[in-house]
């Protein structure tokens, strides 16, 4: 598990002191993420290129001996508690049920760990974070990985980032009831400072790709959130699965652009466009990792622009707000490219720009967007950080 510098952990540490008295045994942190390219490819066994960001979920905690987890949610100003044996006995809700509320992520992670054979101990702690919720920056995966990290610390569990990411995904799929792919949990667990991660979502083999010098990543939050994202997401998943079944392959990852072009006549227009997005996005993502590694930010920006067009026109998961903010970013001097990021239908866009131009891009793109749409956006110039990790409380004071 990586050791990380603390500063945003100050909030949870202070809250711990006030709520529970004394110092926590440990403080853990798991980051949110922004995906640079490779959207809606993870559940097609394809490639993604996200980075962990300097916004995270933090937990300050202390071991207890009563087999309970007792938490204070600092941001939501709520208390929560559950018994590990009750979670293990009850098991996950019936398939198709969606469990609401932040505590469910903790329970789901506890269940997934116990179901995988880990012996868990109880703890009490404070939770806080600065990953905006429902914005497409993976606040849920961050909470799952921070929880896993908390259990790993108090129970002295071996920390295997890939295994923990898979358990986080299992918690989300089976307990929370959201049918996500593996990208978010993998990058929250396996991120590396100053690098993006080219991840093969079939083999889960990752390659850390250094970000080009003098290049910054800017997240632009449209401040729009659309309901029914889950049903639209599931619909896209099943459309992709139908095409791969038609081609007799395991996943769309196994089809090339050339094959799709040759057999295009077998598909209706909608199926063709959905498949074309996934297949071309996989190709762009592999190419993006190469061009990033050579420091060619301009070419990377072109691939991001092409990704947005494909998500907008072929996969149809963009929104008017996302299209506008992407356009506003591209009009700024020094912008290499911009696209929507995450599941879509609202939430955030990501832009790549010369570092010297990043602050001005954030200012001008948000000002233009506000003028056109009337929404109040947020912009974050962010850096790539390490994945989930801990620091002993002694180092935090
Ligand atoms: C959400 C899911 C991910 C991935 C993206 C789209 O963030 O949680 O698994 O499918 O959407 O790329």
Tab-separated table of C-alpha atoms and ligand atoms in Angstrom:
chain	number	residue	atom	x	y	z
A	1	UNK	CA	0.000	0.000	0.000
A	2	UNK	CA	1.487	3.356	-0.920
A	3	UNK	CA	2.391	5.901	1.728
A	4	UNK	CA	1.026	9.303	0.847
A	5	UNK	CA	1.431	12.880	1.926
A	6	UNK	CA	-1.417	14.205	4.063
A	7	UNK	CA	-3.041	17.555	4.065
A	8	UNK	CA	-6.678	17.232	3.027
A	9	UNK	CA	-6.785	14.516	5.685
A	10	UNK	CA	-6.738	17.286	8.272
A	11	UNK	CA	-10.525	17.532	8.197
A	12	UNK	CA	-11.133	13.895	9.101
A	13	UNK	CA	-8.422	13.937	11.731
A	14	UNK	CA	-9.869	17.008	13.395
A	15	UNK	CA	-13.402	15.600	13.161
A	16	UNK	CA	-12.162	12.338	14.692
A	17	UNK	CA	-10.705	14.193	17.624
A	18	UNK	CA	-13.980	16.001	18.218
A	19	UNK	CA	-16.311	13.045	17.673
A	20	UNK	CA	-14.377	10.146	19.234
A	21	UNK	CA	-11.669	11.820	21.312
A	22	UNK	CA	-7.949	11.076	20.930
A	23	UNK	CA	-6.023	10.397	17.770
A	24	UNK	CA	-7.067	7.933	15.075
A	25	UNK	CA	-4.913	4.823	14.632
A	26	UNK	CA	-4.658	5.569	10.955
A	27	UNK	CA	-5.947	7.818	8.184
A	28	UNK	CA	-6.665	6.344	4.760
A	29	UNK	CA	-7.331	8.030	1.457
A	30	UNK	CA	-8.720	6.839	-1.878
A	31	UNK	CA	-8.847	9.187	-4.870
A	32	UNK	CA	-11.536	9.986	-7.406
A	33	UNK	CA	-10.582	9.835	-11.051
A	34	UNK	CA	-10.877	11.526	-14.375
A	35	UNK	CA	-10.860	9.445	-17.513
A	36	UNK	CA	-8.710	10.993	-20.256
A	37	UNK	CA	-10.029	8.664	-22.957
A	38	UNK	CA	-11.623	5.216	-23.316
A	39	UNK	CA	-15.268	5.785	-22.451
A	40	UNK	CA	-17.861	3.025	-22.269
A	41	UNK	CA	-15.146	0.578	-23.218
A	42	UNK	CA	-14.479	-1.075	-19.837
A	43	UNK	CA	-17.590	-3.260	-19.881
A	44	UNK	CA	-16.707	-4.255	-23.444
A	45	UNK	CA	-13.408	-5.765	-22.213
A	46	UNK	CA	-11.619	-2.825	-23.827
A	47	UNK	CA	-9.065	-0.160	-22.913
A	48	UNK	CA	-9.314	2.914	-20.694
A	49	UNK	CA	-6.837	5.683	-19.829
A	50	UNK	CA	-7.864	7.333	-16.542
A	51	UNK	CA	-5.790	9.072	-13.881
A	52	UNK	CA	-6.377	9.312	-10.122
A	53	UNK	CA	-6.953	12.926	-9.099
A	54	UNK	CA	-6.015	15.098	-6.137
A	55	UNK	CA	-9.564	14.866	-4.799
A	56	UNK	CA	-10.333	11.966	-2.548
A	57	UNK	CA	-12.357	10.305	0.189
A	58	UNK	CA	-10.568	10.208	3.553
A	59	UNK	CA	-11.304	8.107	6.627
A	60	UNK	CA	-9.691	8.589	10.049
A	61	UNK	CA	-10.269	5.496	12.142
A	62	UNK	CA	-9.519	3.485	15.247
A	63	UNK	CA	-10.010	-0.245	15.802
A	64	UNK	CA	-12.816	-1.416	18.107
A	65	UNK	CA	-13.458	-4.830	19.547
A	66	UNK	CA	-17.259	-5.087	19.278
A	67	UNK	CA	-17.491	-6.129	15.597
A	68	UNK	CA	-19.320	-2.923	14.672
A	69	UNK	CA	-18.481	-0.118	12.258
A	70	UNK	CA	-19.447	3.277	13.630
A	71	UNK	CA	-18.923	6.257	11.329
A	72	UNK	CA	-19.517	9.961	11.279
A	73	UNK	CA	-20.006	11.427	7.793
A	74	UNK	CA	-18.473	14.893	8.109
A	75	UNK	CA	-19.831	16.338	4.842
A	76	UNK	CA	-23.313	14.901	5.214
A	77	UNK	CA	-23.384	15.499	8.988
A	78	UNK	CA	-24.771	12.024	9.599
A	79	UNK	CA	-23.930	9.135	11.891
A	80	UNK	CA	-24.063	5.543	10.731
A	81	UNK	CA	-23.462	2.158	12.332
A	82	UNK	CA	-23.704	-1.489	11.370
A	83	UNK	CA	-22.682	-4.849	12.719
A	84	UNK	CA	-20.331	-6.929	10.572
A	85	UNK	CA	-22.087	-10.166	11.450
A	86	UNK	CA	-25.481	-8.693	10.523
A	87	UNK	CA	-24.118	-7.630	7.111
A	88	UNK	CA	-22.569	-11.026	6.543
A	89	UNK	CA	-25.720	-12.893	7.639
A	90	UNK	CA	-28.100	-10.757	5.582
A	91	UNK	CA	-25.998	-10.788	2.387
A	92	UNK	CA	-26.680	-8.418	-0.517
A	93	UNK	CA	-30.173	-7.224	-1.410
A	94	UNK	CA	-32.098	-9.062	-4.134
A	95	UNK	CA	-30.694	-8.499	-7.650
A	96	UNK	CA	-32.232	-5.441	-9.272
A	97	UNK	CA	-32.550	-3.573	-5.952
A	98	UNK	CA	-30.690	-0.264	-5.740
A	99	UNK	CA	-29.495	0.599	-2.217
A	100	UNK	CA	-29.419	4.321	-1.476
A	101	UNK	CA	-27.219	6.234	0.955
A	102	UNK	CA	-23.515	6.549	1.663
A	103	UNK	CA	-23.483	3.896	4.398
A	104	UNK	CA	-24.460	1.237	1.836
A	105	UNK	CA	-21.059	1.626	0.142
A	106	UNK	CA	-19.368	0.806	3.438
A	107	UNK	CA	-21.664	-2.127	4.117
A	108	UNK	CA	-21.296	-3.420	0.570
A	109	UNK	CA	-17.515	-3.263	0.773
A	110	UNK	CA	-17.556	-5.046	4.142
A	111	UNK	CA	-19.799	-7.746	2.654
A	112	UNK	CA	-17.587	-8.175	-0.437
A	113	UNK	CA	-14.452	-8.507	1.724
A	114	UNK	CA	-16.070	-11.046	4.062
A	115	UNK	CA	-17.588	-12.954	1.165
A	116	UNK	CA	-14.081	-13.245	-0.297
A	117	UNK	CA	-12.957	-14.891	2.937
A	118	UNK	CA	-11.376	-11.947	4.767
A	119	UNK	CA	-11.792	-11.809	8.555
A	120	UNK	CA	-12.834	-8.262	9.406
A	121	UNK	CA	-12.515	-6.257	12.617
A	122	UNK	CA	-14.726	-3.346	13.621
A	123	UNK	CA	-13.691	0.294	13.757
A	124	UNK	CA	-14.962	3.771	14.459
A	125	UNK	CA	-14.097	6.670	12.242
A	126	UNK	CA	-14.857	9.883	10.422
A	127	UNK	CA	-15.360	10.116	6.655
A	128	UNK	CA	-14.957	13.195	4.480
A	129	UNK	CA	-14.145	13.901	0.875
A	130	UNK	CA	-13.774	16.517	-1.809
A	131	UNK	CA	-14.786	14.455	-4.844
A	132	UNK	CA	-18.020	16.051	-6.069
A	133	UNK	CA	-20.868	13.523	-5.910
A	134	UNK	CA	-22.630	12.221	-9.019
A	135	UNK	CA	-20.355	14.344	-11.206
A	136	UNK	CA	-18.694	11.442	-13.030
A	137	UNK	CA	-15.490	11.631	-10.943
A	138	UNK	CA	-16.044	8.310	-9.133
A	139	UNK	CA	-16.844	9.413	-5.624
A	140	UNK	CA	-18.459	5.967	-5.120
A	141	UNK	CA	-15.358	4.010	-6.099
A	142	UNK	CA	-13.289	6.308	-3.869
A	143	UNK	CA	-15.576	5.549	-0.917
A	144	UNK	CA	-15.407	1.804	-1.606
A	145	UNK	CA	-11.609	1.782	-1.844
A	146	UNK	CA	-11.192	4.011	1.226
A	147	UNK	CA	-13.440	1.591	3.133
A	148	UNK	CA	-11.450	-1.412	1.912
A	149	UNK	CA	-8.284	0.361	2.983
A	150	UNK	CA	-9.770	1.036	6.426
A	151	UNK	CA	-10.617	-2.654	6.894
A	152	UNK	CA	-7.212	-3.668	5.577
A	153	UNK	CA	-5.538	-1.430	8.151
A	154	UNK	CA	-7.465	-2.547	11.229
A	155	UNK	CA	-7.599	-6.209	10.224
A	156	UNK	CA	-4.039	-6.376	8.890
A	157	UNK	CA	-5.302	-7.693	5.541
A	158	UNK	CA	-2.890	-8.067	2.632
A	159	UNK	CA	-3.304	-5.102	0.274
A	160	UNK	CA	-3.491	-6.262	-3.313
A	161	UNK	CA	-4.779	-3.219	-5.260
A	162	UNK	CA	-6.252	-5.235	-8.141
A	163	UNK	CA	-8.026	-7.688	-5.819
A	164	UNK	CA	-9.345	-4.779	-3.747
A	165	UNK	CA	-10.573	-2.984	-6.871
A	166	UNK	CA	-12.486	-6.105	-7.905
A	167	UNK	CA	-14.082	-6.333	-4.453
A	168	UNK	CA	-15.033	-2.630	-4.641
A	169	UNK	CA	-16.700	-3.298	-7.984
A	170	UNK	CA	-18.485	-6.320	-6.513
A	171	UNK	CA	-19.815	-4.132	-3.679
A	172	UNK	CA	-21.127	-1.644	-6.225
A	173	UNK	CA	-22.634	-4.289	-8.537
A	174	UNK	CA	-24.130	-6.611	-5.949
A	175	UNK	CA	-24.791	-4.499	-2.872
A	176	UNK	CA	-25.406	-0.976	-4.155
A	177	UNK	CA	-27.021	-2.370	-7.306
A	178	UNK	CA	-25.159	-0.325	-9.934
A	179	UNK	CA	-23.887	-2.317	-12.893
A	180	UNK	CA	-20.587	-0.435	-13.412
A	181	UNK	CA	-17.444	-1.697	-15.132
A	182	UNK	CA	-14.020	-1.988	-13.491
A	183	UNK	CA	-12.353	1.295	-14.528
A	184	UNK	CA	-13.239	3.466	-11.525
A	185	UNK	CA	-12.189	1.055	-8.797
A	186	UNK	CA	-9.005	0.069	-10.650
A	187	UNK	CA	-7.742	3.623	-11.007
A	188	UNK	CA	-8.697	4.540	-7.430
A	189	UNK	CA	-6.666	1.538	-6.247
A	190	UNK	CA	-3.792	1.600	-8.744
A	191	UNK	CA	-3.227	5.264	-9.697
A	192	UNK	CA	0.283	6.663	-9.751
A	193	UNK	CA	1.351	10.299	-9.251
A	194	UNK	CA	2.043	12.142	-12.528
A	195	UNK	CA	0.807	9.198	-14.595
A	196	UNK	CA	-2.323	8.022	-16.354
A	197	UNK	CA	-3.065	4.296	-16.426
A	198	UNK	CA	-3.607	2.415	-19.672
A	199	UNK	CA	-5.722	-0.449	-18.440
A	200	UNK	CA	-6.680	-3.539	-20.369
A	201	UNK	CA	-10.076	-4.237	-18.820
A	202	UNK	CA	-10.018	-7.870	-19.966
A	203	UNK	CA	-6.728	-8.899	-18.392
A	204	UNK	CA	-6.578	-6.094	-15.791
A	205	UNK	CA	-2.970	-5.550	-16.806
A	206	UNK	CA	-2.130	-1.867	-16.494
A	207	UNK	CA	0.653	0.296	-17.796
A	208	UNK	CA	1.453	3.621	-16.115
A	209	UNK	CA	1.915	6.297	-18.766
A	210	UNK	CA	3.724	9.522	-17.800
A	211	UNK	CA	1.790	12.718	-18.463
A	212	UNK	CA	3.572	15.137	-20.807
A	213	UNK	CA	5.618	17.964	-19.285
A	214	UNK	CA	4.021	21.418	-19.289
A	215	UNK	CA	0.590	19.930	-19.839
A	216	UNK	CA	-2.334	20.242	-17.453
A	217	UNK	CA	-5.602	18.412	-17.055
A	218	UNK	CA	-8.632	20.563	-16.336
A	219	UNK	CA	-11.936	19.140	-15.138
A	220	UNK	CA	-14.975	21.194	-16.072
A	221	UNK	CA	-18.123	20.365	-14.143
A	222	UNK	CA	-21.271	21.434	-16.024
A	223	UNK	CA	-23.172	21.287	-12.740
A	224	UNK	CA	-25.907	19.349	-14.505
A	225	UNK	CA	-26.893	15.882	-13.256
A	226	UNK	CA	-29.369	13.776	-15.181
A	227	UNK	CA	-31.614	11.221	-13.572
A	228	UNK	CA	-32.050	7.792	-15.163
A	229	UNK	CA	-28.321	7.562	-15.895
A	230	UNK	CA	-28.318	3.993	-14.621
A	231	UNK	CA	-31.069	2.818	-16.957
A	232	UNK	CA	-29.471	4.559	-19.965
A	233	UNK	CA	-26.112	3.010	-18.962
A	234	UNK	CA	-27.625	-0.471	-18.742
A	235	UNK	CA	-29.331	0.044	-22.075
A	236	UNK	CA	-25.975	0.891	-23.716
A	237	UNK	CA	-24.427	-2.185	-22.123
A	238	UNK	CA	-27.071	-4.485	-23.508
A	239	UNK	CA	-26.895	-2.884	-26.961
A	240	UNK	CA	-23.163	-3.624	-26.982
A	241	UNK	CA	-23.744	-7.194	-25.791
A	242	UNK	CA	-26.278	-7.806	-28.563
A	243	UNK	CA	-23.759	-6.797	-31.226
A	244	UNK	CA	-21.001	-8.972	-29.766
A	245	UNK	CA	-23.459	-11.901	-29.575
A	246	UNK	CA	-24.362	-11.303	-33.205
A	247	UNK	CA	-20.686	-11.435	-34.183
A	248	UNK	CA	-20.158	-14.516	-32.017
A	249	UNK	CA	-17.403	-12.920	-29.922
A	250	UNK	CA	-17.040	-12.536	-26.184
A	251	UNK	CA	-17.034	-8.730	-26.265
A	252	UNK	CA	-16.765	-5.811	-28.706
A	253	UNK	CA	-13.086	-5.700	-27.803
A	254	UNK	CA	-12.715	-8.655	-30.190
A	255	UNK	CA	-13.965	-6.757	-33.255
A	256	UNK	CA	-11.762	-4.421	-35.315
A	257	UNK	CA	-12.888	-1.375	-37.286
A	258	UNK	CA	-12.083	-3.222	-40.516
A	259	UNK	CA	-14.295	-6.186	-39.521
A	260	UNK	CA	-17.101	-3.889	-38.500
A	261	UNK	CA	-16.917	-2.056	-41.826
A	262	UNK	CA	-17.027	-5.368	-43.708
A	263	UNK	CA	-20.101	-6.611	-41.829
A	264	UNK	CA	-21.841	-3.259	-41.281
A	265	UNK	CA	-24.743	-4.291	-43.521
A	266	UNK	CA	-25.754	-6.974	-41.004
A	267	UNK	CA	-26.575	-4.392	-38.314
A	268	UNK	CA	-29.286	-1.786	-38.029
A	269	UNK	CA	-28.184	1.845	-37.827
A	270	UNK	CA	-28.373	2.102	-34.022
A	271	UNK	CA	-26.431	-1.107	-33.358
A	272	UNK	CA	-23.826	-0.067	-35.916
A	273	UNK	CA	-23.277	3.313	-34.285
A	274	UNK	CA	-23.037	1.864	-30.774
A	275	UNK	CA	-20.491	-0.725	-31.900
A	276	UNK	CA	-18.552	1.816	-33.968
A	277	UNK	CA	-18.103	4.020	-30.906
A	278	UNK	CA	-16.724	1.225	-28.748
A	279	UNK	CA	-14.449	-0.198	-31.431
A	280	UNK	CA	-12.989	3.139	-32.551
A	281	UNK	CA	-12.680	4.304	-28.924
A	282	UNK	CA	-10.587	1.250	-28.094
A	283	UNK	CA	-8.314	2.053	-31.029
A	284	UNK	CA	-8.055	5.724	-30.005
A	285	UNK	CA	-7.245	4.771	-26.405
A	286	UNK	CA	-4.353	2.485	-27.296
A	287	UNK	CA	-3.035	5.165	-29.650
A	288	UNK	CA	-3.498	7.823	-26.930
A	289	UNK	CA	-1.252	5.934	-24.508
A	290	UNK	CA	1.465	5.869	-27.183
A	291	UNK	CA	1.210	9.544	-28.024
A	292	UNK	CA	1.096	10.575	-24.354
A	293	UNK	CA	4.221	8.568	-23.652
A	294	UNK	CA	6.031	10.442	-26.411
A	295	UNK	CA	4.848	13.751	-24.960
A	296	UNK	CA	2.672	14.638	-27.941
A	297	UNK	CA	-0.075	16.533	-26.124
A	298	UNK	CA	-1.429	18.050	-29.320
A	299	UNK	CA	-2.100	14.646	-30.880
A	300	UNK	CA	-3.612	13.472	-27.586
A	301	UNK	CA	-5.976	16.449	-27.733
A	302	UNK	CA	-7.099	15.474	-31.247
A	303	UNK	CA	-7.911	11.972	-30.029
A	304	UNK	CA	-9.913	13.441	-27.137
A	305	UNK	CA	-11.861	15.616	-29.574
A	306	UNK	CA	-12.621	12.591	-31.762
A	307	UNK	CA	-13.720	10.654	-28.681
A	308	UNK	CA	-16.236	13.355	-27.817
A	309	UNK	CA	-17.703	13.358	-31.324
A	310	UNK	CA	-18.089	9.590	-31.192
A	311	UNK	CA	-19.730	9.684	-27.737
A	312	UNK	CA	-22.056	12.458	-28.869
A	313	UNK	CA	-23.099	11.129	-32.272
A	314	UNK	CA	-22.627	7.358	-32.183
A	315	UNK	CA	-23.018	6.418	-28.530
A	316	UNK	CA	-25.389	9.304	-27.690
A	317	UNK	CA	-24.347	9.783	-24.072
A	318	UNK	CA	-23.377	13.454	-24.209
A	319	UNK	CA	-25.756	16.310	-23.373
A	320	UNK	CA	-26.234	19.874	-24.509
A	321	UNK	CA	-24.449	21.168	-21.403
A	322	UNK	CA	-21.477	18.860	-22.020
A	323	UNK	CA	-21.295	19.823	-25.702
A	324	UNK	CA	-21.323	23.519	-24.787
A	325	UNK	CA	-18.632	23.286	-22.102
A	326	UNK	CA	-16.412	21.191	-24.398
A	327	UNK	CA	-16.780	23.812	-27.123
A	328	UNK	CA	-16.019	26.646	-24.671
A	329	UNK	CA	-12.845	24.853	-23.543
A	330	UNK	CA	-11.670	24.278	-27.100
A	331	UNK	CA	-12.039	27.984	-27.895
A	332	UNK	CA	-9.503	28.855	-25.200
A	333	UNK	CA	-5.901	29.531	-26.230
A	334	UNK	CA	-3.546	26.681	-25.364
A	335	UNK	CA	-6.261	23.991	-25.309
A	336	UNK	CA	-5.119	20.762	-26.980
A	337	UNK	CA	-8.533	19.062	-26.814
A	338	UNK	CA	-11.606	18.423	-24.682
A	339	UNK	CA	-14.284	15.792	-24.239
A	340	UNK	CA	-16.992	14.609	-21.879
A	341	UNK	CA	-15.712	12.199	-19.242
A	342	UNK	CA	-17.369	9.392	-17.277
A	343	UNK	CA	-20.740	7.838	-18.030
A	344	UNK	CA	-22.122	11.060	-19.531
A	345	UNK	CA	-25.627	12.591	-19.694
A	346	UNK	CA	-24.298	15.481	-17.556
A	347	UNK	CA	-21.466	15.766	-15.075
A	348	UNK	CA	-17.968	16.670	-16.191
A	349	UNK	CA	-15.805	17.298	-19.211
A	350	UNK	CA	-12.019	17.067	-19.287
A	351	UNK	CA	-9.640	19.323	-21.197
A	352	UNK	CA	-5.925	19.017	-21.888
A	353	UNK	CA	-4.016	22.279	-22.148
A	354	UNK	CA	-0.625	23.908	-21.935
A	355	UNK	CA	0.098	24.425	-18.244
A	356	UNK	CA	0.670	28.121	-18.755
A	357	UNK	CA	-2.830	28.412	-20.236
A	358	UNK	CA	-4.698	26.149	-17.783
A	359	UNK	CA	-5.892	28.730	-15.266
A	360	UNK	CA	-7.108	31.048	-18.014
A	361	UNK	CA	-8.871	28.154	-19.754
A	362	UNK	CA	-10.668	27.294	-16.524
A	363	UNK	CA	-11.722	30.915	-16.111
A	364	UNK	CA	-12.785	31.678	-19.666
A	365	UNK	CA	-14.500	28.357	-20.428
A	366	UNK	CA	-16.605	28.531	-17.257
A	367	UNK	CA	-17.489	32.200	-17.870
A	368	UNK	CA	-18.628	31.493	-21.446
A	369	UNK	CA	-20.517	28.381	-20.410
A	370	UNK	CA	-22.335	30.254	-17.648
A	371	UNK	CA	-23.336	32.962	-20.109
A	372	UNK	CA	-24.693	30.489	-22.673
A	373	UNK	CA	-26.448	28.032	-20.350
A	374	UNK	CA	-27.202	29.913	-17.130
A	375	UNK	CA	-25.670	27.040	-15.109
A	376	UNK	CA	-22.921	27.674	-12.567
A	377	UNK	CA	-19.987	25.411	-13.475
A	378	UNK	CA	-16.871	24.468	-11.521
A	379	UNK	CA	-13.363	24.006	-12.871
A	380	UNK	CA	-10.457	22.144	-11.296
A	381	UNK	CA	-6.937	22.124	-12.628
A	382	UNK	CA	-5.870	18.762	-11.267
A	383	UNK	CA	-2.810	16.597	-10.873
A	384	UNK	CA	-2.457	12.825	-11.088
A	385	UNK	CA	-1.986	11.176	-7.698
A	386	UNK	CA	-1.234	7.791	-6.163
A	387	UNK	CA	-4.029	5.283	-5.603
A	388	UNK	CA	-5.601	4.312	-2.286
A	389	UNK	CA	-3.218	4.316	0.650
A	390	UNK	CA	-2.627	5.171	4.264
A	391	UNK	CA	-0.412	7.156	6.561
A	392	UNK	CA	0.182	6.384	10.249
A	393	UNK	CA	-1.442	8.888	12.563
A	394	UNK	CA	1.897	9.731	14.102
A	395	UNK	CA	2.925	11.421	10.861
A	396	UNK	CA	-0.235	13.438	10.683
A	397	UNK	CA	0.021	15.623	13.732
B	1	LIG	C1	-19.042	4.878	-15.244
B	1	LIG	C2	-18.770	3.430	-14.866
B	1	LIG	C3	-17.461	2.944	-15.479
B	1	LIG	C4	-17.426	3.211	-16.984
B	1	LIG	C5	-17.825	4.656	-17.285
B	1	LIG	C6	-17.965	4.928	-18.763
B	1	LIG	O1	-18.079	5.699	-14.670
B	1	LIG	O2	-18.698	3.310	-13.459
B	1	LIG	O3	-17.283	1.575	-15.203
B	1	LIG	O4	-18.237	2.303	-17.673
B	1	LIG	O5	-19.054	5.009	-16.664
B	1	LIG	O6	-16.735	4.829	-19.388
